mmCIF file of C-alpha atoms in Angstrom:
data_model
loop_
_atom_site.group_PDB
_atom_site.id
_atom_site.type_symbol
_atom_site.label_atom_id
_atom_site.label_comp_id
_atom_site.label_asym_id
_atom_site.label_seq_id
_atom_site.Cartn_x
_atom_site.Cartn_y
_atom_site.Cartn_z
ATOM 1 C CA MET A 1 -0.013 -0.038 0.039
ATOM 2 C CA THR A 2 1.228 3.379 -0.787
ATOM 3 C CA ALA A 3 0.732 6.280 1.883
ATOM 4 C CA PRO A 4 -2.067 8.680 1.429
ATOM 5 C CA LEU A 5 -0.595 11.877 -0.539
ATOM 6 C CA ARG A 6 -1.398 14.105 2.380
ATOM 7 C CA ASP A 7 0.899 12.160 4.745
ATOM 8 C CA MET A 8 3.737 12.117 2.165
ATOM 9 C CA THR A 9 6.667 14.820 2.356
ATOM 10 C CA PRO A 10 7.258 16.641 -0.986
ATOM 11 C CA ALA A 11 10.597 14.815 -1.367
ATOM 12 C CA GLU A 12 9.005 11.577 -0.842
ATOM 13 C CA ARG A 13 6.222 12.468 -3.446
ATOM 14 C CA ALA A 14 8.917 13.617 -5.881
ATOM 15 C CA ARG A 15 10.913 10.061 -5.549
ATOM 16 C CA SER A 16 7.691 8.172 -6.106
ATOM 17 C CA THR A 17 6.599 10.398 -9.217
ATOM 18 C CA SER A 18 7.704 9.420 -12.345
ATOM 19 C CA PHE A 19 8.915 12.361 -14.548
ATOM 20 C CA TYR A 20 7.924 10.594 -17.648
ATOM 21 C CA GLU A 21 4.272 10.107 -16.419
ATOM 22 C CA ALA A 22 3.834 13.388 -14.742
ATOM 23 C CA SER A 23 2.187 16.423 -16.243
ATOM 24 C CA ALA A 24 4.324 19.489 -16.781
ATOM 25 C CA ARG A 25 2.418 21.237 -13.764
ATOM 26 C CA THR A 26 3.063 18.274 -11.435
ATOM 27 C CA ARG A 27 7.004 18.356 -12.489
ATOM 28 C CA LEU A 28 7.590 21.656 -11.692
ATOM 29 C CA GLU A 29 5.644 21.513 -8.543
ATOM 30 C CA LEU A 30 7.694 18.542 -7.301
ATOM 31 C CA LEU A 31 11.169 19.783 -8.588
ATOM 32 C CA LEU A 32 11.016 22.959 -7.149
ATOM 33 C CA ASP A 33 10.920 23.830 -3.372
ATOM 34 C CA ALA A 34 7.309 23.251 -2.078
ATOM 35 C CA GLY A 35 4.812 26.111 -2.725
ATOM 36 C CA SER A 36 7.710 28.236 -4.381
ATOM 37 C CA LEU A 37 6.572 28.334 -8.052
ATOM 38 C CA ILE A 38 5.287 31.589 -9.209
ATOM 39 C CA GLU A 39 3.938 31.532 -12.713
ATOM 40 C CA PHE A 40 4.386 34.009 -15.410
ATOM 41 C CA ILE A 41 1.486 34.563 -17.893
ATOM 42 C CA GLY A 42 -0.535 32.051 -16.334
ATOM 43 C CA PRO A 43 -3.609 30.118 -17.637
ATOM 44 C CA GLU A 44 -5.944 32.516 -16.208
ATOM 45 C CA GLN A 45 -4.535 35.156 -18.444
ATOM 46 C CA ARG A 46 -5.570 32.972 -21.583
ATOM 47 C CA GLU A 47 -2.923 33.966 -23.773
ATOM 48 C CA VAL A 48 -3.653 31.163 -26.150
ATOM 49 C CA SER A 49 -2.229 30.401 -29.739
ATOM 50 C CA PRO A 50 -3.764 32.782 -32.446
ATOM 51 C CA HIS A 51 -3.442 30.246 -35.239
ATOM 52 C CA LEU A 52 -5.198 26.868 -33.626
ATOM 53 C CA ARG A 53 -8.673 28.327 -34.032
ATOM 54 C CA ILE A 54 -8.347 28.698 -37.785
ATOM 55 C CA PHE A 55 -7.487 25.071 -38.101
ATOM 56 C CA ASP A 56 -10.460 24.151 -35.658
ATOM 57 C CA LEU A 57 -8.328 22.670 -33.086
ATOM 58 C CA PRO A 58 -8.604 22.982 -29.371
ATOM 59 C CA GLU A 59 -6.074 25.601 -27.599
ATOM 60 C CA GLN A 60 -4.844 25.242 -24.200
ATOM 61 C CA PHE A 61 -4.860 28.089 -21.881
ATOM 62 C CA ASP A 62 -0.964 28.161 -21.249
ATOM 63 C CA ASP A 63 -0.187 27.196 -24.993
ATOM 64 C CA GLY A 64 1.621 24.054 -23.715
ATOM 65 C CA ILE A 65 4.274 25.699 -21.627
ATOM 66 C CA ILE A 66 4.495 26.821 -18.159
ATOM 67 C CA VAL A 67 7.157 29.434 -17.369
ATOM 68 C CA GLY A 68 8.081 31.223 -13.974
ATOM 69 C CA HIS A 69 10.333 31.326 -11.128
ATOM 70 C CA GLY A 70 10.777 29.563 -7.962
ATOM 71 C CA ARG A 71 13.412 28.311 -5.608
ATOM 72 C CA LEU A 72 15.646 25.007 -5.677
ATOM 73 C CA ASP A 73 17.212 24.146 -2.452
ATOM 74 C CA GLY A 74 16.474 27.620 -1.218
ATOM 75 C CA SER A 75 18.345 29.162 -4.281
ATOM 76 C CA PRO A 76 16.095 31.208 -6.910
ATOM 77 C CA ALA A 77 15.670 29.583 -10.172
ATOM 78 C CA PHE A 78 13.917 30.356 -13.688
ATOM 79 C CA VAL A 79 11.792 27.725 -14.948
ATOM 80 C CA ALA A 80 10.112 26.509 -18.367
ATOM 81 C CA ALA A 81 8.099 23.210 -18.643
ATOM 82 C CA GLN A 82 6.758 21.771 -21.810
ATOM 83 C CA GLU A 83 3.397 19.723 -21.429
ATOM 84 C CA GLY A 84 4.440 16.931 -24.147
ATOM 85 C CA ARG A 85 0.425 15.704 -24.222
ATOM 86 C CA PHE A 86 -0.639 18.763 -25.854
ATOM 87 C CA MET A 87 0.167 19.114 -29.145
ATOM 88 C CA GLY A 88 3.363 16.924 -28.659
ATOM 89 C CA GLY A 89 4.757 19.730 -26.645
ATOM 90 C CA ALA A 90 5.377 21.277 -29.921
ATOM 91 C CA PHE A 91 6.472 25.244 -30.362
ATOM 92 C CA GLY A 92 4.084 27.568 -31.624
ATOM 93 C CA GLU A 93 4.147 31.296 -31.492
ATOM 94 C CA VAL A 94 3.062 31.973 -27.812
ATOM 95 C CA HIS A 95 4.642 28.790 -26.474
ATOM 96 C CA GLY A 96 7.634 29.984 -27.959
ATOM 97 C CA ALA A 97 7.518 33.662 -27.096
ATOM 98 C CA LYS A 98 7.053 32.662 -23.471
ATOM 99 C CA LEU A 99 10.618 30.920 -23.328
ATOM 100 C CA THR A 100 12.406 33.461 -25.159
ATOM 101 C CA GLY A 101 10.797 35.919 -22.711
ATOM 102 C CA LEU A 102 11.843 33.980 -19.822
ATOM 103 C CA LEU A 103 15.520 33.659 -21.151
ATOM 104 C CA ARG A 104 15.759 37.275 -21.822
ATOM 105 C CA ALA A 105 14.670 38.178 -18.327
ATOM 106 C CA ALA A 106 17.221 35.889 -16.984
ATOM 107 C CA ARG A 107 19.929 37.511 -19.247
ATOM 108 C CA GLU A 108 18.941 40.950 -17.714
ATOM 109 C CA ILE A 109 19.487 39.609 -14.277
ATOM 110 C CA GLY A 110 22.510 37.434 -15.124
ATOM 111 C CA THR A 111 22.971 35.587 -12.030
ATOM 112 C CA ILE A 112 19.538 33.297 -11.638
ATOM 113 C CA PRO A 113 19.943 29.877 -13.403
ATOM 114 C CA VAL A 114 17.246 28.582 -15.938
ATOM 115 C CA LEU A 115 15.988 25.153 -16.069
ATOM 116 C CA ILE A 116 14.105 23.882 -19.034
ATOM 117 C CA LEU A 117 12.029 20.678 -18.750
ATOM 118 C CA PHE A 118 11.928 19.801 -22.601
ATOM 119 C CA ASP A 119 9.144 17.655 -23.863
ATOM 120 C CA THR A 120 8.639 18.224 -27.492
ATOM 121 C CA GLY A 121 8.360 16.955 -30.892
ATOM 122 C CA GLY A 122 9.736 20.077 -32.340
ATOM 123 C CA VAL A 123 7.734 23.074 -34.032
ATOM 124 C CA ARG A 124 3.805 22.876 -34.473
ATOM 125 C CA LEU A 125 3.420 22.268 -37.901
ATOM 126 C CA GLN A 126 0.043 24.389 -37.963
ATOM 127 C CA GLU A 127 2.127 27.460 -37.052
ATOM 128 C CA ALA A 128 5.474 26.288 -38.696
ATOM 129 C CA ASN A 129 6.753 29.943 -39.602
ATOM 130 C CA ALA A 130 6.244 31.445 -36.281
ATOM 131 C CA GLY A 131 7.397 28.207 -34.574
ATOM 132 C CA GLU A 132 10.556 27.929 -36.663
ATOM 133 C CA LEU A 133 11.206 31.814 -35.808
ATOM 134 C CA ALA A 134 10.406 30.950 -32.131
ATOM 135 C CA ILE A 135 13.239 28.265 -32.332
ATOM 136 C CA ALA A 136 15.645 30.697 -33.785
ATOM 137 C CA GLU A 137 15.000 33.356 -31.192
ATOM 138 C CA ILE A 138 15.036 31.078 -28.251
ATOM 139 C CA MET A 139 18.288 29.434 -29.385
ATOM 140 C CA ARG A 140 19.677 32.951 -29.479
ATOM 141 C CA ALA A 141 18.379 33.874 -26.214
ATOM 142 C CA VAL A 142 19.762 30.920 -24.859
ATOM 143 C CA MET A 143 23.332 31.974 -25.928
ATOM 144 C CA GLU A 144 22.875 35.580 -24.957
ATOM 145 C CA ALA A 145 21.676 34.452 -21.329
ATOM 146 C CA ARG A 146 24.968 32.152 -21.448
ATOM 147 C CA ALA A 147 27.135 34.963 -22.616
ATOM 148 C CA ALA A 148 25.614 37.051 -19.618
ATOM 149 C CA GLY A 149 26.655 34.236 -17.184
ATOM 150 C CA VAL A 150 23.470 32.472 -17.004
ATOM 151 C CA LYS A 151 23.645 28.820 -16.567
ATOM 152 C CA VAL A 152 20.941 27.130 -18.818
ATOM 153 C CA ILE A 153 20.055 23.588 -17.671
ATOM 154 C CA GLY A 154 18.112 21.132 -19.800
ATOM 155 C CA LEU A 155 16.290 18.256 -18.514
ATOM 156 C CA VAL A 156 14.618 15.731 -20.749
ATOM 157 C CA GLY A 157 12.428 12.622 -19.753
ATOM 158 C CA GLY A 158 9.253 13.431 -21.203
ATOM 159 C CA ARG A 159 6.893 11.495 -23.217
ATOM 160 C CA SER A 160 7.539 13.437 -26.272
ATOM 161 C CA GLY A 161 11.324 13.309 -26.136
ATOM 162 C CA CYS A 162 13.151 16.325 -27.156
ATOM 163 C CA TYR A 163 13.220 16.566 -31.057
ATOM 164 C CA GLY A 164 13.273 19.050 -33.935
ATOM 165 C CA GLY A 165 13.941 22.708 -32.838
ATOM 166 C CA GLY A 166 13.843 21.383 -29.336
ATOM 167 C CA GLY A 167 17.024 19.153 -29.917
ATOM 168 C CA LEU A 168 18.645 22.221 -31.411
ATOM 169 C CA ILE A 169 17.889 24.446 -28.300
ATOM 170 C CA ALA A 170 19.020 21.569 -26.016
ATOM 171 C CA GLY A 171 22.271 21.528 -28.100
ATOM 172 C CA CYS A 172 22.816 25.194 -26.868
ATOM 173 C CA CYS A 173 22.243 24.480 -23.273
ATOM 174 C CA SER A 174 24.963 24.857 -20.713
ATOM 175 C CA ALA A 175 24.519 21.210 -19.794
ATOM 176 C CA LEU A 176 21.871 18.672 -19.629
ATOM 177 C CA ALA A 177 20.462 15.665 -17.870
ATOM 178 C CA VAL A 178 18.565 12.828 -19.453
ATOM 179 C CA SER A 179 16.836 9.818 -18.366
ATOM 180 C CA GLU A 180 16.369 6.706 -20.110
ATOM 181 C CA PHE A 181 13.270 7.594 -21.744
ATOM 182 C CA GLY A 182 14.473 11.140 -22.560
ATOM 183 C CA ARG A 183 15.181 10.839 -26.357
ATOM 184 C CA ILE A 184 17.370 13.595 -27.796
ATOM 185 C CA ALA A 185 17.574 14.232 -31.530
ATOM 186 C CA VAL A 186 16.658 16.645 -34.251
ATOM 187 C CA SER A 187 14.922 14.396 -37.034
ATOM 188 C CA GLY A 188 12.654 11.864 -35.440
ATOM 189 C CA PRO A 189 12.499 8.025 -36.129
ATOM 190 C CA GLU A 190 9.545 8.431 -38.652
ATOM 191 C CA VAL A 191 11.089 11.718 -40.382
ATOM 192 C CA ILE A 192 14.098 9.809 -41.015
ATOM 193 C CA GLU A 193 12.435 6.996 -42.760
ATOM 194 C CA THR A 194 10.065 8.810 -44.659
ATOM 195 C CA ASN A 195 13.066 10.972 -46.239
ATOM 196 C CA ARG A 196 15.801 8.443 -46.354
ATOM 197 C CA GLY A 197 13.949 5.037 -46.578
ATOM 198 C CA VAL A 198 13.309 2.145 -43.968
ATOM 199 C CA GLU A 199 16.737 0.549 -44.953
ATOM 200 C CA GLU A 200 18.246 3.962 -43.743
ATOM 201 C CA PHE A 201 16.189 3.861 -40.404
ATOM 202 C CA ASP A 202 13.038 1.486 -39.295
ATOM 203 C CA SER A 203 11.163 3.699 -37.220
ATOM 204 C CA ARG A 204 9.035 0.664 -36.111
ATOM 205 C CA ASP A 205 12.451 -0.939 -34.436
ATOM 206 C CA ARG A 206 11.751 0.493 -31.050
ATOM 207 C CA ALA A 207 15.049 -1.085 -29.763
ATOM 208 C CA LEU A 208 16.847 0.746 -32.804
ATOM 209 C CA VAL A 209 15.203 4.045 -32.003
ATOM 210 C CA TRP A 210 16.172 3.771 -28.146
ATOM 211 C CA ARG A 211 19.736 2.983 -28.424
ATOM 212 C CA THR A 212 19.923 5.633 -31.249
ATOM 213 C CA MET A 213 18.444 8.295 -29.619
ATOM 214 C CA GLY A 214 17.895 7.360 -26.052
ATOM 215 C CA GLY A 215 19.207 8.739 -22.754
ATOM 216 C CA LYS A 216 21.815 6.006 -22.304
ATOM 217 C CA HIS A 217 23.382 6.671 -25.736
ATOM 218 C CA ARG A 218 23.319 10.502 -25.243
ATOM 219 C CA ARG A 219 25.016 10.045 -22.038
ATOM 220 C CA LEU A 220 27.728 7.838 -23.318
ATOM 221 C CA LEU A 221 28.307 10.146 -26.300
ATOM 222 C CA GLY A 222 28.719 13.109 -23.801
ATOM 223 C CA ALA A 223 25.698 15.024 -25.307
ATOM 224 C CA ALA A 224 24.035 14.898 -21.910
ATOM 225 C CA ASP A 225 26.183 15.467 -18.830
ATOM 226 C CA LEU A 226 24.208 13.344 -16.359
ATOM 227 C CA PHE A 227 21.985 10.490 -16.476
ATOM 228 C CA ALA A 228 18.924 10.501 -13.997
ATOM 229 C CA ASP A 229 16.578 7.868 -13.029
ATOM 230 C CA ASP A 230 13.196 8.153 -13.925
ATOM 231 C CA SER A 231 11.841 10.310 -10.927
ATOM 232 C CA VAL A 232 10.780 14.078 -10.245
ATOM 233 C CA GLN A 233 13.356 13.965 -7.075
ATOM 234 C CA ASP A 234 16.175 12.520 -9.714
ATOM 235 C CA PHE A 235 15.627 15.279 -11.854
ATOM 236 C CA ARG A 236 15.803 17.970 -9.144
ATOM 237 C CA GLU A 237 19.111 16.385 -7.716
ATOM 238 C CA ALA A 238 20.391 16.254 -11.334
ATOM 239 C CA ALA A 239 19.510 19.878 -11.761
ATOM 240 C CA LEU A 240 21.380 21.010 -8.610
ATOM 241 C CA GLU A 241 24.311 18.993 -9.450
ATOM 242 C CA LEU A 242 24.506 20.578 -12.960
ATOM 243 C CA ILE A 243 24.219 24.029 -11.624
ATOM 244 C CA GLY A 244 27.150 23.419 -9.544
ATOM 245 C CA LEU A 245 29.018 21.947 -12.026
ATOM 246 C CA VAL A 246 28.811 24.420 -14.953
ATOM 247 C CA GLY A 247 31.834 26.570 -15.556
ATOM 248 C CA PRO A 248 31.788 29.790 -17.311
ATOM 249 C CA PHE A 249 31.192 30.127 -20.888
ATOM 250 C CA GLY A 250 33.556 32.009 -23.302
ATOM 251 C CA LEU A 251 35.951 31.423 -26.589
ATOM 252 C CA ASP A 252 37.851 28.804 -25.094
ATOM 253 C CA GLY A 253 34.833 26.810 -24.053
ATOM 254 C CA LEU A 254 33.345 27.054 -27.672
ATOM 255 C CA LYS A 255 36.790 26.042 -28.968
ATOM 256 C CA ALA A 256 36.856 22.992 -26.617
ATOM 257 C CA GLU A 257 33.346 21.930 -27.684
ATOM 258 C CA GLN A 258 34.270 22.176 -31.447
ATOM 259 C CA GLU A 259 37.152 19.956 -30.861
ATOM 260 C CA ARG A 260 35.036 17.589 -28.881
ATOM 261 C CA LEU A 261 32.432 17.179 -32.162
ATOM 262 C CA ALA A 262 35.324 17.144 -34.406
ATOM 263 C CA ASP A 263 36.904 14.204 -32.442
ATOM 264 C CA ARG A 264 33.578 12.397 -32.179
ATOM 265 C CA LEU A 265 32.942 12.588 -35.855
ATOM 266 C CA ARG A 266 36.656 11.083 -36.440
ATOM 267 C CA ARG A 267 36.053 8.494 -34.056
ATOM 268 C CA PHE A 268 32.503 7.363 -34.580
ATOM 269 C CA GLY A 269 31.684 8.827 -37.937
ATOM 270 C CA ALA A 270 31.927 5.629 -39.554
ATOM 271 C CA CYS A 271 29.767 3.535 -37.241
ATOM 272 C CA LEU A 272 26.219 2.130 -38.474
ATOM 273 C CA ASP A 273 24.997 1.636 -34.864
ATOM 274 C CA ALA A 274 25.413 2.810 -31.472
ATOM 275 C CA VAL A 275 26.564 -0.524 -30.232
ATOM 276 C CA GLU A 276 29.622 -0.144 -32.519
ATOM 277 C CA ILE A 277 30.275 3.398 -30.924
ATOM 278 C CA TRP A 278 30.126 1.705 -27.393
ATOM 279 C CA THR A 279 32.314 -1.035 -28.508
ATOM 280 C CA ILE A 280 34.957 1.441 -29.775
ATOM 281 C CA SER A 281 34.673 3.287 -26.685
ATOM 282 C CA GLY A 282 35.969 0.342 -24.872
ATOM 283 C CA ILE A 283 32.803 -1.009 -23.159
ATOM 284 C CA ALA A 284 32.747 -4.639 -23.042
ATOM 285 C CA HIS A 285 29.713 -6.520 -23.956
ATOM 286 C CA ALA A 286 28.162 -3.325 -25.501
ATOM 287 C CA GLU A 287 25.001 -5.064 -26.688
ATOM 288 C CA THR A 288 24.097 -5.355 -22.999
ATOM 289 C CA ILE A 289 23.993 -1.529 -22.393
ATOM 290 C CA PRO A 290 20.051 -1.127 -23.135
ATOM 291 C CA GLU A 291 19.487 -3.861 -20.492
ATOM 292 C CA LEU A 292 21.779 -2.408 -17.748
ATOM 293 C CA PRO A 293 19.859 -1.183 -14.459
ATOM 294 C CA THR A 294 20.381 2.581 -13.981
ATOM 295 C CA ASP A 295 22.644 2.453 -11.004
ATOM 296 C CA GLN A 296 24.991 0.064 -12.974
ATOM 297 C CA PHE A 297 24.626 2.411 -16.017
ATOM 298 C CA ILE A 298 25.704 5.436 -14.235
ATOM 299 C CA ALA A 299 28.618 3.771 -12.593
ATOM 300 C CA LEU A 300 29.631 2.700 -16.187
ATOM 301 C CA ALA A 301 29.105 6.127 -17.628
ATOM 302 C CA ASP A 302 30.850 7.879 -15.124
ATOM 303 C CA ARG A 303 33.815 5.297 -15.440
ATOM 304 C CA ILE A 304 33.948 5.914 -19.285
ATOM 305 C CA GLY A 305 33.995 9.703 -18.068
ATOM 306 C CA ARG A 306 33.273 11.265 -21.346
ATOM 307 C CA THR A 307 31.571 14.339 -20.640
ATOM 308 C CA SER A 308 31.057 17.986 -22.272
ATOM 309 C CA ARG A 309 31.915 19.714 -18.938
ATOM 310 C CA ASP A 310 35.114 21.463 -20.197
ATOM 311 C CA ALA A 311 33.505 21.986 -23.697
ATOM 312 C CA ARG A 312 30.098 23.233 -24.303
ATOM 313 C CA MET B 1 -14.921 23.216 -32.777
ATOM 314 C CA GLU B 2 -18.039 23.862 -30.948
ATOM 315 C CA ASP B 3 -18.693 26.419 -28.231
ATOM 316 C CA LEU B 4 -21.439 25.497 -25.302
ATOM 317 C CA SER B 5 -22.070 27.608 -22.489
ATOM 318 C CA PHE B 6 -24.321 26.743 -19.170
ATOM 319 C CA ARG B 7 -25.260 28.616 -16.202
ATOM 320 C CA HIS B 8 -26.861 27.186 -13.142
ATOM 321 C CA HIS B 9 -28.283 28.864 -9.894
ATOM 322 C CA VAL B 10 -26.817 26.684 -6.689
ATOM 323 C CA ARG B 11 -27.661 26.164 -3.240
ATOM 324 C CA ALA B 12 -24.260 26.832 -1.750
ATOM 325 C CA PRO B 13 -21.071 28.570 -2.353
ATOM 326 C CA ALA B 14 -18.029 26.058 -3.128
ATOM 327 C CA GLY B 15 -15.446 25.605 -0.460
ATOM 328 C CA GLY B 16 -11.919 27.179 0.162
ATOM 329 C CA ALA B 17 -10.701 30.647 -0.666
ATOM 330 C CA ARG B 18 -8.292 30.010 -3.337
ATOM 331 C CA LYS B 19 -8.714 32.347 -6.392
ATOM 332 C CA SER B 20 -8.204 30.020 -9.319
ATOM 333 C CA ALA B 21 -6.873 26.414 -10.151
ATOM 334 C CA ILE B 22 -6.161 24.384 -13.202
ATOM 335 C CA VAL B 23 -6.467 20.525 -13.819
ATOM 336 C CA GLY B 24 -5.918 18.226 -16.979
ATOM 337 C CA VAL B 25 -4.364 18.628 -20.353
ATOM 338 C CA VAL B 26 -5.824 19.165 -23.788
ATOM 339 C CA ALA B 27 -5.301 16.200 -25.535
ATOM 340 C CA SER B 28 -7.210 13.380 -27.166
ATOM 341 C CA GLY B 29 -9.868 11.970 -24.903
ATOM 342 C CA ASN B 30 -8.682 14.545 -22.522
ATOM 343 C CA LEU B 31 -9.738 18.120 -21.430
ATOM 344 C CA GLU B 32 -8.275 21.060 -19.174
ATOM 345 C CA VAL B 33 -10.412 22.668 -16.678
ATOM 346 C CA LEU B 34 -9.609 26.417 -15.476
ATOM 347 C CA VAL B 35 -11.918 27.314 -12.520
ATOM 348 C CA GLU B 36 -11.861 30.736 -10.938
ATOM 349 C CA ARG B 37 -13.795 32.183 -8.183
ATOM 350 C CA VAL B 38 -15.335 35.176 -9.658
ATOM 351 C CA LEU B 39 -19.026 34.924 -9.484
ATOM 352 C CA PRO B 40 -21.641 35.631 -6.799
ATOM 353 C CA ASP B 41 -22.090 32.685 -4.379
ATOM 354 C CA ALA B 42 -25.455 31.347 -5.733
ATOM 355 C CA GLU B 43 -24.185 31.109 -9.271
ATOM 356 C CA CYS B 44 -21.917 28.963 -11.471
ATOM 357 C CA ALA B 45 -21.004 29.149 -15.212
ATOM 358 C CA LEU B 46 -19.331 26.882 -17.550
ATOM 359 C CA GLU B 47 -17.913 27.787 -20.791
ATOM 360 C CA ILE B 48 -16.740 24.931 -23.050
ATOM 361 C CA LYS B 49 -14.905 24.739 -26.118
ATOM 362 C CA THR B 50 -14.926 21.257 -27.502
ATOM 363 C CA ALA B 51 -13.360 19.444 -30.327
ATOM 364 C CA ALA B 52 -16.294 16.950 -30.402
ATOM 365 C CA VAL B 53 -19.288 18.479 -32.361
ATOM 366 C CA GLY B 54 -22.756 17.716 -31.554
ATOM 367 C CA PHE B 55 -22.639 16.405 -28.191
ATOM 368 C CA GLY B 56 -24.462 19.364 -26.331
ATOM 369 C CA ASP B 57 -27.353 16.999 -24.644
ATOM 370 C CA VAL B 58 -24.507 14.809 -23.195
ATOM 371 C CA TRP B 59 -22.572 17.961 -21.683
ATOM 372 C CA ARG B 60 -25.854 19.272 -20.362
ATOM 373 C CA ALA B 61 -26.592 16.015 -18.669
ATOM 374 C CA VAL B 62 -23.042 15.506 -17.134
ATOM 375 C CA ILE B 63 -22.888 19.220 -16.000
ATOM 376 C CA GLY B 64 -26.318 19.156 -14.467
ATOM 377 C CA ASP B 65 -25.329 16.002 -12.329
ATOM 378 C CA PHE B 66 -21.777 17.729 -11.461
ATOM 379 C CA VAL B 67 -23.490 20.913 -10.259
ATOM 380 C CA GLU B 68 -26.480 18.967 -8.529
ATOM 381 C CA ARG B 69 -23.724 16.685 -6.681
ATOM 382 C CA TYR B 70 -21.061 19.678 -5.641
ATOM 383 C CA SER B 71 -22.978 23.057 -5.662
ATOM 384 C CA PRO B 72 -19.690 24.770 -7.051
ATOM 385 C CA GLY B 73 -21.468 28.269 -6.148
ATOM 386 C CA GLY B 74 -19.241 31.452 -7.032
ATOM 387 C CA LEU B 75 -17.132 29.584 -9.782
ATOM 388 C CA ARG B 76 -16.577 29.959 -13.460
ATOM 389 C CA PHE B 77 -15.150 26.997 -15.103
ATOM 390 C CA SER B 78 -13.396 27.401 -18.588
ATOM 391 C CA ILE B 79 -12.883 24.328 -20.372
ATOM 392 C CA ASN B 80 -10.777 23.251 -23.421
ATOM 393 C CA ASP B 81 -11.969 19.750 -24.480
ATOM 394 C CA GLY B 82 -9.909 17.340 -26.742
ATOM 395 C CA GLY B 83 -13.033 14.931 -27.078
ATOM 396 C CA ALA B 84 -12.961 13.563 -23.462
ATOM 397 C CA ARG B 85 -15.716 11.052 -22.551
ATOM 398 C CA PRO B 86 -18.621 11.823 -20.195
ATOM 399 C CA ASP B 87 -16.525 9.913 -17.137
ATOM 400 C CA THR B 88 -13.225 11.637 -17.709
ATOM 401 C CA VAL B 89 -15.319 15.189 -17.926
ATOM 402 C CA SER B 90 -16.944 14.320 -14.527
ATOM 403 C CA LEU B 91 -13.575 13.690 -13.042
ATOM 404 C CA ARG B 92 -11.937 16.734 -14.192
ATOM 405 C CA LEU B 93 -14.552 18.922 -12.878
ATOM 406 C CA ALA B 94 -14.600 16.965 -9.475
ATOM 407 C CA GLN B 95 -10.843 17.454 -9.314
ATOM 408 C CA ALA B 96 -11.176 21.271 -10.058
ATOM 409 C CA VAL B 97 -13.706 21.810 -7.474
ATOM 410 C CA ARG B 98 -11.261 19.771 -4.905
ATOM 411 C CA LEU B 99 -8.224 21.721 -5.923
ATOM 412 C CA ILE B 100 -9.592 25.099 -5.592
ATOM 413 C CA ALA B 101 -10.861 24.197 -1.926
ATOM 414 C CA GLU B 102 -7.451 23.241 -0.949
ATOM 415 C CA HIS B 103 -5.008 25.806 0.569
ATOM 416 C CA GLY B 104 -2.918 28.306 -1.739
ATOM 417 C CA GLN B 105 -3.460 31.241 -3.866
#
């Protein structure tokens, strides 16, 4: 029997709540210190998409993203959380503008970190031009915030993953934490198959999808800095750890990142499957990686030691 | 899309003092309910935007039952519906009344 909700401490609730299953609101409520979230442009303001009505589609009062500020272990933090179940968490005009505004506010202040809880398939097709522009604006806003000294932390573990423009924005962040379910990529499985054929990528081969885009591979490649178990409490602890780890942002870091990516391409560019990459990386029995329990996987990933901590 | 609107007289105000609350997500078979304490104690109103056209009678029945059971006086419900079944609608409405009665802003 699980204890009744009201008898549990916030940390216990966060520990027993799946990040993957939770709504964006529940994630933020449990990720931040209890009761500390103040939402900007909340649902009662009804800043809905100006486009969906034209397509006879239902709107959501927050346009699928919650932005605001709160406290993380007592320290202030800006937060944004996408709702992956509303239109696949996709970026539209209002959705994107809320995140851009949050990042610009963080840039002006300069010292408060930003946590972005990604859960997105990319740009919302019904407002494609506005959505594409939003992605560009957000990427610029992330880089400007980082240049002003802001740590921008991405957390990826939602049902829609982090695809399309979301994957590009994630690539701009200071650091990322990912769970096993947190797929990160630009083109999704079906998009690759549609454009390049089933021989290039079979989107129905779930094991292939997970080992190509899933959290474990992203962690081993160094694209994600931390691997988190799938509870909101694990993501909270990962966010705190990353805020502590992220170093200053500047030209040296960018050069190191360029070098890291060039080296990655040199070493793995000819590989046809993630298992080959893991094997070349020196992992014995690489084919067992997808089945490894979280604690064993984290120990392995830490031993391999590849992170982007000096780069990015 | 279809817009529906209902207004009821109720016997008692809803519990709690919170100004607003929101539950649910707009997705296939799901809905969001934004509830705000903005009306006189003896009234409640529901504004619905639904993707499923032609179910006005079902909404009328579900809401009539909800109002009778919970007496949500003073509350305005704004609903974005992605084609939820009546039982899901009833559940979300009950959750909204419960949430706005809790402590908080």
